[in-house]
Coordinates of C-alpha atoms and ligand atoms in Angstrom, one line a residue:
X95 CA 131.5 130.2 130.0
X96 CA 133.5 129.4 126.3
X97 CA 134.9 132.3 125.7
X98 CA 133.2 133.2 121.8
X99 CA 136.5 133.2 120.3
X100 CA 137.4 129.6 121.0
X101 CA 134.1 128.0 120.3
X102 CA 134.3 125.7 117.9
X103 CA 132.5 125.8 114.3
X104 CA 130.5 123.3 113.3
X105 CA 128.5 123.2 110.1
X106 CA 125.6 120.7 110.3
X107 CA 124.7 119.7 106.3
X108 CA 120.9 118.4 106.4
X109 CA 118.1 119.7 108.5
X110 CA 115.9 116.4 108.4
X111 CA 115.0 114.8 111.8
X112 CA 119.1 113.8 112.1
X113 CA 120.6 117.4 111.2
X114 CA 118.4 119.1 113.6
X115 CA 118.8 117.2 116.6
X116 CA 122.6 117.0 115.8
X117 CA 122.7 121.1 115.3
X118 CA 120.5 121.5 118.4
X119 CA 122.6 119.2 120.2
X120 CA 126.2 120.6 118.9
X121 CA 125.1 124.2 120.1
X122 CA 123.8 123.0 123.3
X123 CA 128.0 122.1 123.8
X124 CA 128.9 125.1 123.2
X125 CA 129.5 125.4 119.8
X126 CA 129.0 127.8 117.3
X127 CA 126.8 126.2 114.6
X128 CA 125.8 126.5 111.2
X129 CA 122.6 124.8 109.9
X130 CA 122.6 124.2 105.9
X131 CA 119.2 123.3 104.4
X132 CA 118.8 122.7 100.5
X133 CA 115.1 123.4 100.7
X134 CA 113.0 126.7 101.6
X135 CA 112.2 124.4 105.0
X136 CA 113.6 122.0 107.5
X137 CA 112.3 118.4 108.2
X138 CA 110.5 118.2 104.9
X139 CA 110.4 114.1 105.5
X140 CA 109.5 114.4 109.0
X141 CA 106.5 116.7 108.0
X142 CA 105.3 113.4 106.0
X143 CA 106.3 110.6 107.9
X144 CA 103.9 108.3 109.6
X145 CA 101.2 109.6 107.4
X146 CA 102.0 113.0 108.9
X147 CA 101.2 111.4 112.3
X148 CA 105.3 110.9 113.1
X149 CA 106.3 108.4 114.5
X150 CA 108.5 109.2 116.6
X151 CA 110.0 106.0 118.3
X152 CA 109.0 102.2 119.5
X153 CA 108.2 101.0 122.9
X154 CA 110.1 97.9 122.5
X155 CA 112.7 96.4 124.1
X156 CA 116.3 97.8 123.5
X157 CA 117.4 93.9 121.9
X158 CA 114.4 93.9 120.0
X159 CA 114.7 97.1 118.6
X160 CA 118.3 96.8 118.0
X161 CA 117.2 93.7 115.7
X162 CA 114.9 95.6 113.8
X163 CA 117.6 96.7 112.3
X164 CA 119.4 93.6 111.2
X165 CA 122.7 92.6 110.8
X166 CA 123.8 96.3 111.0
X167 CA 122.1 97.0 114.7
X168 CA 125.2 96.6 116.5
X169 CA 126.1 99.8 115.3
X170 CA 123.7 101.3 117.1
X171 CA 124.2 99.9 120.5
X172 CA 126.8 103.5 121.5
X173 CA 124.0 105.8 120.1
X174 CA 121.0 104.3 121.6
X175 CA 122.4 104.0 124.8
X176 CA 123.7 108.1 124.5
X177 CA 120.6 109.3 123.6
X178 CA 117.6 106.5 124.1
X179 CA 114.4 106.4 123.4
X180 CA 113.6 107.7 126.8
X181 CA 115.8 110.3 126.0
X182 CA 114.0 111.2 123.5
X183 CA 110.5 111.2 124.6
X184 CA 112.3 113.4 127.8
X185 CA 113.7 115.8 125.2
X186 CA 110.0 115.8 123.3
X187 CA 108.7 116.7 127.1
X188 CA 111.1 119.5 127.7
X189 CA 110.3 121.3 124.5
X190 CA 106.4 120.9 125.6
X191 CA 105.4 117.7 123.0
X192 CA 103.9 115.3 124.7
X193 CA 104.0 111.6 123.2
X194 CA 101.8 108.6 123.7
X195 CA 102.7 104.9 122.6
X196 CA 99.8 103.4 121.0
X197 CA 99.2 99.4 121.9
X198 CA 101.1 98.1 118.9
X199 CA 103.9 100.2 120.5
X200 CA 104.6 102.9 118.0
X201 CA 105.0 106.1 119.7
X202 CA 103.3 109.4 118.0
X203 CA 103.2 113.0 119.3
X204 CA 99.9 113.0 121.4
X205 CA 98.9 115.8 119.2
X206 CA 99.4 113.3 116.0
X207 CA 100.5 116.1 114.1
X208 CA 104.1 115.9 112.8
X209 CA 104.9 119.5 112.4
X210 CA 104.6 119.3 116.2
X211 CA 108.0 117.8 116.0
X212 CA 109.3 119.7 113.7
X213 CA 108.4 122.8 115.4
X214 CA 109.8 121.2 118.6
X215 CA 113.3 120.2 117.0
X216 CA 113.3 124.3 115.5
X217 CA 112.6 125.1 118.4
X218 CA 115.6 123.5 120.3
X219 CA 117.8 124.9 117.6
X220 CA 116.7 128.7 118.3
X221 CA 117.0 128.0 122.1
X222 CA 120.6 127.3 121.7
X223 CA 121.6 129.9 118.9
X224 CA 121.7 127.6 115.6
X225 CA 122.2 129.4 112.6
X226 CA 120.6 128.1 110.1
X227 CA 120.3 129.1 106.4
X228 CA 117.6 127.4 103.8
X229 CA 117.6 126.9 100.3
X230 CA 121.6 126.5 100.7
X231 CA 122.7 123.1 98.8
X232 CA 126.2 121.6 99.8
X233 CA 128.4 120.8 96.6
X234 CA 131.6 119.7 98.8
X235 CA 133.4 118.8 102.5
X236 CA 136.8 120.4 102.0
X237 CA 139.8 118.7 104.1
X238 CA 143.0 119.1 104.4
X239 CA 145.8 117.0 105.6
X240 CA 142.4 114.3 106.6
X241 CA 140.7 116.9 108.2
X242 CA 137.4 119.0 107.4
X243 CA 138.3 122.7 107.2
X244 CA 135.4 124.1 105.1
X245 CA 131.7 123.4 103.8
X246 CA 131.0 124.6 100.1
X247 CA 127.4 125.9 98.5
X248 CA 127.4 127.6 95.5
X249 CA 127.3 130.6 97.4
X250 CA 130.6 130.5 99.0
X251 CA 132.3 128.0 101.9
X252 CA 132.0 128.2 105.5
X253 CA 134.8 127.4 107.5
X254 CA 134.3 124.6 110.3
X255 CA 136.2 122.9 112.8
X256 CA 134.0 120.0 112.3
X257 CA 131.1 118.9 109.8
X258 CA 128.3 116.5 110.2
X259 CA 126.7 115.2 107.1
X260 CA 122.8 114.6 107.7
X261 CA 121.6 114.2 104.1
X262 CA 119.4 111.4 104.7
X263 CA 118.9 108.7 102.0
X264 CA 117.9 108.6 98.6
X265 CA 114.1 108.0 98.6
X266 CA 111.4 110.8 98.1
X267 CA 113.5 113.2 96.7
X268 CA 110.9 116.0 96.6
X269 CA 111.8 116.2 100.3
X270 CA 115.2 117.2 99.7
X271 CA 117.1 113.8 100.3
X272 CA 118.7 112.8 97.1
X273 CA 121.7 111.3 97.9
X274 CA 123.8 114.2 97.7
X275 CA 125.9 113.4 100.9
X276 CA 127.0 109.6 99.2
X277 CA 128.8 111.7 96.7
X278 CA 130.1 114.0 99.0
X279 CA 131.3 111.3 101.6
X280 CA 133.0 109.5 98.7
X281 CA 134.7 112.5 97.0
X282 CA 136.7 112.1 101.0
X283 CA 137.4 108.3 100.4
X284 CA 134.3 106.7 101.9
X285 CA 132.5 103.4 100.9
X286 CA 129.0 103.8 99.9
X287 CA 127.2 100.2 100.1
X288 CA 125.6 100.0 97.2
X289 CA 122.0 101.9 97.8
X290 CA 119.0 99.8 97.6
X291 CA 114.8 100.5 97.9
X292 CA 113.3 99.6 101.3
X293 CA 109.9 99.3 102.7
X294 CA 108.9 99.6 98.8
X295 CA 106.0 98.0 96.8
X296 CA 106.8 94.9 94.4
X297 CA 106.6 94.8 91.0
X298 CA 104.8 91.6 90.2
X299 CA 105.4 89.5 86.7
X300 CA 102.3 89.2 84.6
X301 CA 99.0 90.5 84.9
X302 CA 97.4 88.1 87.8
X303 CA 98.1 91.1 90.6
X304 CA 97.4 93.6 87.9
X305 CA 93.6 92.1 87.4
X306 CA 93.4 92.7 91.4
X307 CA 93.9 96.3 91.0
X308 CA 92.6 98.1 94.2
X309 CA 91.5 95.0 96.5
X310 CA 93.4 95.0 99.7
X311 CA 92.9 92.9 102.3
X312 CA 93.5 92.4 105.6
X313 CA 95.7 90.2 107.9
X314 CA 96.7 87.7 104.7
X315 CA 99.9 85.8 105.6
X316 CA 102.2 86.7 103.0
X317 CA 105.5 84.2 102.5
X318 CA 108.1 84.8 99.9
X319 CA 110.9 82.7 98.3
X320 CA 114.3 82.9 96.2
X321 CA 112.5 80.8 93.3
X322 CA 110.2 80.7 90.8
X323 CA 106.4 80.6 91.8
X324 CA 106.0 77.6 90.6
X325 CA 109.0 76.0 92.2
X326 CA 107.7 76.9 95.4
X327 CA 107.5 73.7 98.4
X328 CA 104.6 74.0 100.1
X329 CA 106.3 71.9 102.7
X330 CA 108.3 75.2 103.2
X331 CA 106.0 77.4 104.3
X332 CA 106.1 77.9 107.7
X333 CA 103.1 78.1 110.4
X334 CA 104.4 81.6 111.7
X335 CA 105.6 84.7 110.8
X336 CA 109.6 84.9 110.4
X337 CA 111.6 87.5 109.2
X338 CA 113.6 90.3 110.3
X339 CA 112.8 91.9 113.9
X340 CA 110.8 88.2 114.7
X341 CA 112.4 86.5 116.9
X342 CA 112.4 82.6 116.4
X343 CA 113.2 79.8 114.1
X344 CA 116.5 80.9 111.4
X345 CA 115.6 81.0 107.9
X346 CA 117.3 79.0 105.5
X347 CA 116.7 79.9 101.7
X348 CA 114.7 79.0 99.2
X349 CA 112.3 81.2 102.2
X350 CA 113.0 84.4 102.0
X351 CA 110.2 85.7 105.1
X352 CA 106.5 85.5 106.3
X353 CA 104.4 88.1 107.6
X354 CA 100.7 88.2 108.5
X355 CA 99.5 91.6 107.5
X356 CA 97.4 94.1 105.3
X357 CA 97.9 94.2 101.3
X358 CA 96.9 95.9 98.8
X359 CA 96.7 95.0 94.9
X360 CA 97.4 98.0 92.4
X361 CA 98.4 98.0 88.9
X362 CA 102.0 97.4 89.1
X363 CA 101.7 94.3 91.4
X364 CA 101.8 94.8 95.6
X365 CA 101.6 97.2 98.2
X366 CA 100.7 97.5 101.8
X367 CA 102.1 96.8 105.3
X368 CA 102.9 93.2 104.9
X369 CA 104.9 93.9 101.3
X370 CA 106.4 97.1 102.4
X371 CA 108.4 94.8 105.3
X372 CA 109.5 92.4 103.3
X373 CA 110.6 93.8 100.1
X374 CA 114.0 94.5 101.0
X375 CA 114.9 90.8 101.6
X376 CA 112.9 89.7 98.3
X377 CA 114.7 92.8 96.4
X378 CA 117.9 91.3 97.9
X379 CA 117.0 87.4 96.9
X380 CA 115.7 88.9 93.1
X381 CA 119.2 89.8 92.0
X382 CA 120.7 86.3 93.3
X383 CA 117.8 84.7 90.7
X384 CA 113.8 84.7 91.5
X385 CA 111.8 85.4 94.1
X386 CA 108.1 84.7 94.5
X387 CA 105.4 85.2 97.3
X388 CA 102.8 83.0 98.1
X389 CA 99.1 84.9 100.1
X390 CA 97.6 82.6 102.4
X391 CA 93.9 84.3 101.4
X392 CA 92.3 82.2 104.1
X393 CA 95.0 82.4 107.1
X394 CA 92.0 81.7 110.1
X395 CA 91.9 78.7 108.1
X396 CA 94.0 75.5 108.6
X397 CA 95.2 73.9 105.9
X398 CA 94.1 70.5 106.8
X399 CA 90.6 72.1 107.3
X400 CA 90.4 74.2 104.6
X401 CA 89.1 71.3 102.1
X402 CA 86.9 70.1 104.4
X403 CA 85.0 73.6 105.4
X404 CA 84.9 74.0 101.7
X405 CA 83.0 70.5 100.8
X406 CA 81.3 71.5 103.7
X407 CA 79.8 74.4 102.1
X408 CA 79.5 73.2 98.6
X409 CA 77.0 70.5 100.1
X410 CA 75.1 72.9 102.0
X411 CA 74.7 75.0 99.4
X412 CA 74.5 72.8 96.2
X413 CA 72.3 74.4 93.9
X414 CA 74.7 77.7 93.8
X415 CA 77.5 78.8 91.3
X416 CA 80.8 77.7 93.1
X417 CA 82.0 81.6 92.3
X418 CA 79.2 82.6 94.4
X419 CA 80.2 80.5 97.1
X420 CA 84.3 81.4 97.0
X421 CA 82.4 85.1 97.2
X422 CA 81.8 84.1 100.7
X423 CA 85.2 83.4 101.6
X424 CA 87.1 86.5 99.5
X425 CA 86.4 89.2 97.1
X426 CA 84.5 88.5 94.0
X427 CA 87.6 89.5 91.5
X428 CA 89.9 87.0 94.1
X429 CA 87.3 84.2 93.7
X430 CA 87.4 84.5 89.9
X431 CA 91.0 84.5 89.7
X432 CA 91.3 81.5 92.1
X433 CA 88.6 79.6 90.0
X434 CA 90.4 80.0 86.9
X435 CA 93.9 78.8 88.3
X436 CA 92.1 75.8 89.3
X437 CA 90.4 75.5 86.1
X438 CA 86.9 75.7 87.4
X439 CA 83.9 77.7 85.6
X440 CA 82.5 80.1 87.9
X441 CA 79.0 79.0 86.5
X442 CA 79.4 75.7 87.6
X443 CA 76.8 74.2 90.6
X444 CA 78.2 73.6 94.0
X445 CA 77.0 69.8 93.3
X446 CA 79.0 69.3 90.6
X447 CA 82.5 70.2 91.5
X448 CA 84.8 67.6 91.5
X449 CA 86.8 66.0 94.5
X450 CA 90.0 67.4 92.7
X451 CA 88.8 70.8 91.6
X452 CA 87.5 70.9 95.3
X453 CA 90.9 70.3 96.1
X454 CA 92.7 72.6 93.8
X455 CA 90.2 75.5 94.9
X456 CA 91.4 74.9 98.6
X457 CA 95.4 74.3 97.8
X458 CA 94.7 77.8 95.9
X459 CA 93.1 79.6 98.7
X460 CA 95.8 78.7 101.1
X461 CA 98.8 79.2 98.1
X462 CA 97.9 81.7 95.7
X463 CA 101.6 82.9 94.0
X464 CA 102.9 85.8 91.9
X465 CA 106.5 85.9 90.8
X466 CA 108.0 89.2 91.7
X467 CA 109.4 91.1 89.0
X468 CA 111.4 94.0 91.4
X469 CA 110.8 96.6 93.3
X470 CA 109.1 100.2 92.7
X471 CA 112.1 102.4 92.7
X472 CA 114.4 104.0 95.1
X473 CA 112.6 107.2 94.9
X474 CA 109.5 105.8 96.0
X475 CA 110.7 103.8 98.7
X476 CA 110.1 104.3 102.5
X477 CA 113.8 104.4 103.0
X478 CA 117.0 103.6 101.6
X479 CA 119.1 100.6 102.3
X480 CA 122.7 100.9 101.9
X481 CA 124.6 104.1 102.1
X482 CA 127.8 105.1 104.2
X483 CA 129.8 102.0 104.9
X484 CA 129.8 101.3 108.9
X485 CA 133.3 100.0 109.4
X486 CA 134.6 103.6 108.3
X487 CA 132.4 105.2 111.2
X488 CA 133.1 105.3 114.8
X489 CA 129.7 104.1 116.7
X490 CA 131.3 105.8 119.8
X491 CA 131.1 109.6 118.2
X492 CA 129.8 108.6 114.6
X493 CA 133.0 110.5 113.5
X494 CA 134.7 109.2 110.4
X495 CA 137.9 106.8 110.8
X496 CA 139.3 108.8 107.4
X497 CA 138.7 112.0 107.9
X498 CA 138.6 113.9 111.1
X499 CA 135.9 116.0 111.8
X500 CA 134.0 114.6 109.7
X501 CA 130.5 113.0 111.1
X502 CA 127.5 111.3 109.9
X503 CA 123.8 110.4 111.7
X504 CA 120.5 109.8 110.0
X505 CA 119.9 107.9 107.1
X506 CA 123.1 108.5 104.8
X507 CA 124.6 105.5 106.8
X508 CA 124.1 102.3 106.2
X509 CA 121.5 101.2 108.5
X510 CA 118.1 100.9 107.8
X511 CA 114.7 99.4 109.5
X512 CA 111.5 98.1 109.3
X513 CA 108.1 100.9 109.9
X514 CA 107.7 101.0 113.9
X515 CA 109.4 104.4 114.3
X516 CA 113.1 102.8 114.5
X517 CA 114.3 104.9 111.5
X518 CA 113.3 108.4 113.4
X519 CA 115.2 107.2 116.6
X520 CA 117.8 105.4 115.3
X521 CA 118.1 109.5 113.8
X522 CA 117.5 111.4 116.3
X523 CA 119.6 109.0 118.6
X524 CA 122.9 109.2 115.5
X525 CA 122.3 113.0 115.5
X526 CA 122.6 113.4 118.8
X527 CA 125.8 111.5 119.5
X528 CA 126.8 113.6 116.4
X529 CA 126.5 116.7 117.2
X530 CA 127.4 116.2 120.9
X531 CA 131.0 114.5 119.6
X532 CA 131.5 117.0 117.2
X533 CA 131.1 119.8 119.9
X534 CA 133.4 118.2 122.1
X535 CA 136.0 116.8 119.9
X536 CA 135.8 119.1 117.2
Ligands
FAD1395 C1 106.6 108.6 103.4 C2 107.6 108.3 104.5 C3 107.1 108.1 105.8 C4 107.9 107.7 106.8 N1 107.4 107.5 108.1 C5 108.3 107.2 109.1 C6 107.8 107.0 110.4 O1 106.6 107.2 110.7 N2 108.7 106.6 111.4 C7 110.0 106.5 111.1 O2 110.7 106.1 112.0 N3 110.5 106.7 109.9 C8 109.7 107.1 108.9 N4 110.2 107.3 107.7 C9 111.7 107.3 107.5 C10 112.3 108.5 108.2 O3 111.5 109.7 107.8 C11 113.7 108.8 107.8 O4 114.4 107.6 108.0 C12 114.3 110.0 108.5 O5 113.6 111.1 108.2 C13 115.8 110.1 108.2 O6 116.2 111.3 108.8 P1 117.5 112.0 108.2 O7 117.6 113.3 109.0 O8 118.7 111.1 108.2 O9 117.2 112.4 106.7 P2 116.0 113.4 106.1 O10 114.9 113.5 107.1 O11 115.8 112.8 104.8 O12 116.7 114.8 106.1 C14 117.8 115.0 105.2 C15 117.8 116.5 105.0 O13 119.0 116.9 104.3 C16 118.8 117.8 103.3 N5 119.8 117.8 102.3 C17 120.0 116.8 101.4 N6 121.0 117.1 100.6 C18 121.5 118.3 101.0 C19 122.6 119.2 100.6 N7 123.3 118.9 99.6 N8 122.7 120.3 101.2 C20 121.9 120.7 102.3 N9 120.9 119.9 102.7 C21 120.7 118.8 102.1 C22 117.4 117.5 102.8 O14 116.7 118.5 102.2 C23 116.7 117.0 104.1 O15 116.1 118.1 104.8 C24 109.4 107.7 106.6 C25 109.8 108.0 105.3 C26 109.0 108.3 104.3 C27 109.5 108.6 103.0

């Protein structure tokens, strides 16, 4: 056994899913650890994540999981091999939560309530002799001679061998992540890549979305570009979804992604699934110039056929208002705004629409585009893109190349993921390796 004397001291700043399962971890060593929580309790985000439901992790492959993560995935690779999602669920097992992976893959406690987890991740800490003190904010890492030697609150500084920084990002800061460890990574020498909203809703231009207000619908295909809506090739759109995590065809620009998914209108332009995974790439092409997305509001549909089906039911039913009609295919406000893009009167007869308004109602049903104006803000994003620059990390020990002792998991770096549960493992997994590194190399 350590003898008490020599163990090392670790302070763990952040008790979100990361900090916990690093400070858990870091005591399991054999350290002696110190938990620092700025709010009155731990795991605030996990408490609301996957709609309080958790979850967890992804049943995917490791390569496709990896890629879920983009270019900055490879980074993982160390962690998620440490500590895998296997791991994980093994951990979950051993502190009595039992998980299930529903058929889209996403993994959830069985229970589907995330203060399970939470519970499960404080109670891992206790088991192993964590310390851990709420409502204590961190102001500063001190080092000296480029290593950590103390962790300041306003309270007073803790010395510590070793400190890992599990501040999480810089979205929903009512749960306690407000960026705070950017500022005190950088006050050390680090790069912060430049922090940006993802899985967010878009701001649309005008008021075409705004009209929409409160229709959602389901499994549209969604397809955005770096241009102008009205610059948009048709030609361009492609038959399947592509995008980040999909495997298949590469993307070349003006298209930006497509997804097939749920959306939702509300009065500052788009939300929903399908929106949520693509804003980061449209956010990204909007400060290069425009972006745009185009709704495929009739996706069983094919293109070729649309027309057809549609002359199809204007003759069978030629006596009825052509807005009536459209009602059949999508929601009343949808039809009206369709009809006047294609300059139709929704009062006109089946039997008199024209060959080209038939055809402008169809090219509209199957290409109805907003211009996108940016993204809600950071605060009210999913997750935050950007954050501690990877180059200056380890992935072997996610200890810093400046400063020794120094070590970051969770969110703060700069990886980031679509919904599926790879944000909570790629956490758990990065504060694992953490704390476990920090315990042994101090
Ligand atoms: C609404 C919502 C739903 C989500 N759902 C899912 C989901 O179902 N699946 C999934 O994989 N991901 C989900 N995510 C993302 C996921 O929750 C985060 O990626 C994950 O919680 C990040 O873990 P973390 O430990 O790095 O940071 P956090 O969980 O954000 O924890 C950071 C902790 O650090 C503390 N802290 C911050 N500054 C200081 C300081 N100065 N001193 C001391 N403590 C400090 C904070 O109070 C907080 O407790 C969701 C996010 C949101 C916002």
């Amino acid at each position: 056994m350590q003898n008490a004397m020599s163990k090392k001291k670790i302070v763990v700043i952040g008790g979100g899913a990361a900090g916990m399962m690093a400070a858990g971890r870091a005591a399991e060593s054999g350290a002696e650890v110190l938990l620092l929580e700025k709010m009155e309790r731990p795991g605030k985000k996990v408490l609301i994540s996957g709609n309080t439901r958790c979850n967890l992790s992804n049943a995917r492959d490791f390569e496709d999981f990896i890629c879920m993560f983009g270019r900055n995935g490879k980074f993982l690779y160390p962690s998620l091999r440490r500590f895998s999602r296997n791991d994980l669920l093994n951990f979950f097992a051993g502190q009595g939560l039992k998980t299930l992976a529903e058929p889209d893959g996403r993994i959830f406690p069985a229970s589907g309530r995330s203060s399970d987890v939470v519970a499960a991740l404080i109670q891992y800490m206790s088991q192993n002799g964590v310390k851990i003190v709420m409502e204590s904010p961190v102001r500063e890492i001190e080092a000296s001679g480029g290593r950590v030697t103390a962790v300041c609150t306003a309270m007073g500084s803790y010395r510590a061998d070793a400190a890992v920084l599990a501040t999480g990002g810089a979205s929903y800061p009512q749960t306690g992540s407000t960026g705070d460890g950017y500022k005190m990574a950088a006050a050390l020498g680090h790069s912060i890549v430049r922090l940006r909203p993802a899985l967010v809703p878009l701001m649309t231009e005008g008021t075409k979305a705004q009209s929409l207000q409160g229709i959602s619908l389901k499994g549209v295909r969604l397809t955005s570009f770096a241009c102008r809506a009205e610059d948009i090739d048709p030609a361009l759109i492609p038959g399947k979804d592509c995008g980040r995590g999909i495997a298949g065809r590469k993307i070349r620009l003006p298209l930006i992604e497509s997804r097939t998914g749920d959306i939702l209108f509300t009065h500052y332009g788009l939300s929903g699934p399908a929106v949520l995974l693509m804003s980061l790439a449209v956010a990204d092409a909007l400060e290069q110039g425009f972006a745009s997305l185009t709704i495929d509001l009739i996706p069983k549909k094919e293109h070729k056929h649309a027309e057809e089906e549609l002359q199809e039911m204007l003759n069978r039913y030629s006596s009825r208002l052509v807005q009536n009609i459209l009602e059949d295919l999508v929601p009343s406000k949808i039809a009206v705004s369709v009809l006047a893009e294609a300059g139709v009167s929704g009062q006109t007869r089946a039997n008199q629409v024209t060959a080209p308004q038939r055809e402008n109602i169809s090219r509209i049903l199957k290409d109805y585009r907003l211009d996108i104006k940016g993204p809600r803000p950071l605060a009210e994003a999913m997750v935050t893109a950007g954050g501690i620059c990877l180059n200056e990390v380890d992935p072997r020990t996610m200890q810093s190349k400046l400063i020794k002792g120094l070590y970051f998991c969770g969110e703060v770096l700069d990886i980031d993921a679509d919904t599926g549960g790879f944000n909570l493992q790629a956490a758990f997994s990065t504060g694992y390796l953490a704390g476990d590194s920090a315990a042994i190399h101090g």
